[in-house]
Amino acid sequence: MKHDIKIVKKAVKGDSEAFESLLFNEEKMLYYKALSLLRNKEDALDAIQETAYHAYQSIRQLRQCEYFSTWLFRILIRECYKVLKKRDRLIPYEEKELLRKLEFTEEVTIESCYLNEALSKLNSSYQTVIILFYYHDTSIKDISKIIDKPVSTVKTHLHRAKKTLKFELERSYLIHENIT
């Protein structure tokens, strides 16, 4: 979301009303992103509260006012991962949506258990990139900023994750075919 740069600059200088108005403009995005990652209303609200707190504490460190939304989203993602790590959960996703966006063109119907298994075999950085890119429609440039990696690394992770995911899905299907 684009914000008025003047309001962001006021918030950076310490104007709490300007900061509050920026948060109100982002509240729906924060809630839906947190809910999609955590799949629990209470956890999502906790993550948003922590995000607001940490953002308010560090708003003076924001260097480029035009990237306020990206900066805030990065804080939210970190808070969501803290909650997930604390509860020792995997990143949730909707299987059918992810398969559609991956354009998996096999003639077979992939069951969600296959996707769960395949995604669980990816390392966490690959999982993060796949889910942010395909499920949350986050650009590669934004993913790069969120995970603090160069764009080329994000592209490499995305390529390798897709390759591994496709291999694992095909392998799961073949194993299932031989059993039945």
C-alpha positions as a printed NumPy array, in Angstrom:
array([[  0.   ,   0.   ,   0.   ],
       [  1.279,   3.457,  -0.875],
       [  1.395,   5.913,   1.99 ],
       [  1.68 ,   9.663,   2.095],
       [  5.414,  10.234,   2.528],
       [  4.744,  13.263,   4.735],
       [  2.841,  11.129,   7.238],
       [  5.58 ,   8.494,   7.233],
       [  8.211,  11.182,   7.837],
       [  6.159,  12.528,  10.757],
       [  5.992,   9.037,  12.225],
       [  9.742,   8.583,  11.811],
       [ 10.273,  11.866,  13.692],
       [  8.216,  10.481,  16.587],
       [  4.64 ,  11.616,  15.887],
       [  2.566,   8.847,  17.484],
       [ -0.679,   9.976,  15.796],
       [  0.954,   9.707,  12.368],
       [  2.253,   6.246,  13.254],
       [ -1.2  ,   5.211,  14.456],
       [ -2.814,   6.38 ,  11.21 ],
       [ -0.247,   4.391,   9.204],
       [ -1.06 ,   1.274,  11.23 ],
       [ -4.797,   1.775,  10.693],
       [ -4.178,   1.949,   6.943],
       [ -2.311,  -1.357,   7.1  ],
       [ -4.523,  -3.174,   9.611],
       [ -6.398,  -5.383,   7.123],
       [ -3.213,  -6.384,   5.303],
       [ -1.492,  -7.184,   8.597],
       [ -4.41 ,  -9.24 ,   9.836],
       [ -4.899, -11.275,   6.652],
       [ -1.181, -11.929,   6.194],
       [ -0.787, -13.002,   9.837],
       [ -3.913, -15.141,   9.684],
       [ -2.776, -16.834,   6.478],
       [  0.553, -17.74 ,   8.059],
       [ -0.664, -18.685,  11.526],
       [ -4.18 , -20.042,  10.795],
       [ -5.306, -18.974,  14.241],
       [ -7.082, -15.705,  15.042],
       [ -5.559, -15.322,  18.492],
       [ -2.025, -16.016,  17.265],
       [ -2.523, -13.584,  14.382],
       [ -3.686, -10.849,  16.732],
       [ -0.73 , -11.522,  19.053],
       [  1.682, -11.276,  16.128],
       [  0.086,  -7.998,  14.988],
       [  0.334,  -6.583,  18.491],
       [  4.016,  -7.502,  18.7  ],
       [  4.543,  -6.091,  15.2  ],
       [  2.983,  -2.777,  16.211],
       [  5.118,  -2.651,  19.341],
       [  8.383,  -3.44 ,  17.555],
       [  7.551,  -1.099,  14.68 ],
       [  6.831,   1.746,  17.083],
       [ 10.069,   1.07 ,  18.962],
       [ 12.158,   1.073,  15.795],
       [ 10.34 ,   3.515,  13.48 ],
       [ 13.265,   5.938,  13.719],
       [ 15.447,   3.333,  12.015],
       [ 13.317,   3.396,   8.86 ],
       [ 15.659,   4.827,   6.222],
       [ 13.419,   4.993,   3.162],
       [  9.92 ,   6.232,   3.904],
       [  8.473,   4.893,   0.642],
       [  9.147,   1.34 ,   1.869],
       [  7.117,   1.637,   5.069],
       [  4.73 ,  -1.18 ,   4.074],
       [  7.565,  -3.549,   3.165],
       [  9.369,  -2.697,   6.399],
       [  6.22 ,  -3.328,   8.444],
       [  5.533,  -6.577,   6.569],
       [  9.057,  -7.799,   7.358],
       [  8.469,  -7.188,  11.041],
       [  5.143,  -9.04 ,  10.83 ],
       [  6.737, -12.034,   9.085],
       [  9.423, -12.237,  11.772],
       [  6.796, -12.101,  14.51 ],
       [  4.725, -14.797,  12.804],
       [  7.771, -17.039,  12.533],
       [  8.488, -16.48 ,  16.216],
       [  4.976, -17.666,  17.025],
       [  5.347, -20.668,  14.692],
       [  8.713, -21.559,  16.138],
       [  7.395, -21.188,  19.653],
       [  4.545, -23.544,  18.875],
       [  6.738, -25.754,  16.657],
       [  4.405, -25.645,  13.663],
       [  4.949, -25.654,   9.925],
       [  3.931, -22.768,   7.7  ],
       [  0.339, -23.403,   6.623],
       [ -0.873, -23.07 ,   3.055],
       [ -3.805, -24.071,   0.934],
       [ -2.749, -27.05 ,  -1.132],
       [ -5.043, -26.608,  -4.131],
       [ -4.14 , -22.932,  -4.489],
       [ -0.416, -23.654,  -4.298],
       [ -0.653, -26.47 ,  -6.851],
       [ -2.633, -24.248,  -9.213],
       [ -0.044, -21.47 ,  -8.944],
       [  2.816, -23.913,  -9.404],
       [  1.066, -24.945, -12.626],
       [  1.595, -28.609, -11.883],
       [  0.573, -30.054, -15.229],
       [  0.565, -33.761, -14.474],
       [ -2.529, -35.674, -15.492],
       [ -2.863, -36.92 , -11.952],
       [ -4.755, -35.425,  -9.084],
       [ -2.301, -34.656,  -6.349],
       [ -3.675, -35.285,  -2.896],
       [ -2.901, -32.799,  -0.166],
       [ -0.954, -35.387,   1.812],
       [  1.53 , -35.571,  -1.077],
       [  1.96 , -31.817,  -1.051],
       [  2.324, -31.784,   2.738],
       [  5.003, -34.422,   2.528],
       [  6.818, -32.733,  -0.359],
       [  6.801, -29.31 ,   1.298],
       [  7.972, -30.764,   4.594],
       [ 11.037, -32.141,   2.812],
       [ 12.063, -28.663,   1.658],
       [ 14.37 , -26.723,   3.908],
       [ 12.785, -23.753,   5.662],
       [ 14.226, -21.091,   3.343],
       [ 12.814, -22.913,   0.303],
       [  9.436, -23.311,   2.028],
       [  9.345, -19.618,   2.854],
       [ 10.17 , -18.539,  -0.689],
       [  7.629, -20.918,  -2.266],
       [  4.83 , -19.889,   0.066],
       [  5.514, -16.149,  -0.159],
       [  5.864, -16.223,  -3.94 ],
       [  3.03 , -18.534,  -4.923],
       [  0.531, -18.237,  -2.128],
       [  0.981, -14.633,  -1.009],
       [  1.851, -13.315,  -4.48 ],
       [  4.878, -11.506,  -3.079],
       [  7.329, -10.238,  -5.666],
       [ 10.859, -11.599,  -5.767],
       [ 12.181,  -8.147,  -4.889],
       [  9.926,  -7.97 ,  -1.816],
       [ 10.832, -11.511,  -0.754],
       [ 14.466, -10.477,  -1.028],
       [ 13.832,  -7.608,   1.38 ],
       [ 11.758,  -9.731,   3.745],
       [ 14.32 , -12.509,   4.15 ],
       [ 17.376, -10.238,   3.834],
       [ 18.848, -12.118,   0.872],
       [ 19.876, -10.845,  -2.57 ],
       [ 17.358, -11.13 ,  -5.414],
       [ 19.582, -13.689,  -7.144],
       [ 19.517, -15.899,  -4.041],
       [ 15.722, -15.708,  -3.895],
       [ 15.52 , -16.711,  -7.572],
       [ 17.893, -19.615,  -6.941],
       [ 15.911, -20.759,  -3.89 ],
       [ 12.688, -20.51 ,  -5.883],
       [ 14.105, -22.517,  -8.801],
       [ 15.578, -25.216,  -6.57 ],
       [ 12.442, -25.407,  -4.425],
       [ 10.209, -25.859,  -7.485],
       [ 12.513, -28.537,  -8.855],
       [ 12.629, -30.395,  -5.538],
       [  8.879, -30.014,  -5.007],
       [  8.088, -31.395,  -8.443],
       [ 10.458, -34.324,  -7.91 ],
       [  8.939, -35.124,  -4.512],
       [  5.371, -34.868,  -5.828],
       [  6.129, -37.202,  -8.727],
       [  7.934, -39.601,  -6.394],
       [  4.998, -39.637,  -3.952],
       [  2.585, -40.29 ,  -6.786],
       [  4.685, -43.157,  -8.162],
       [  4.997, -44.742,  -4.734],
       [  1.244, -44.449,  -4.261],
       [  0.613, -45.961,  -7.719],
       [  2.785, -48.991,  -6.895],
       [  1.009, -49.573,  -3.582],
       [ -2.51 , -49.513,  -5.038]])
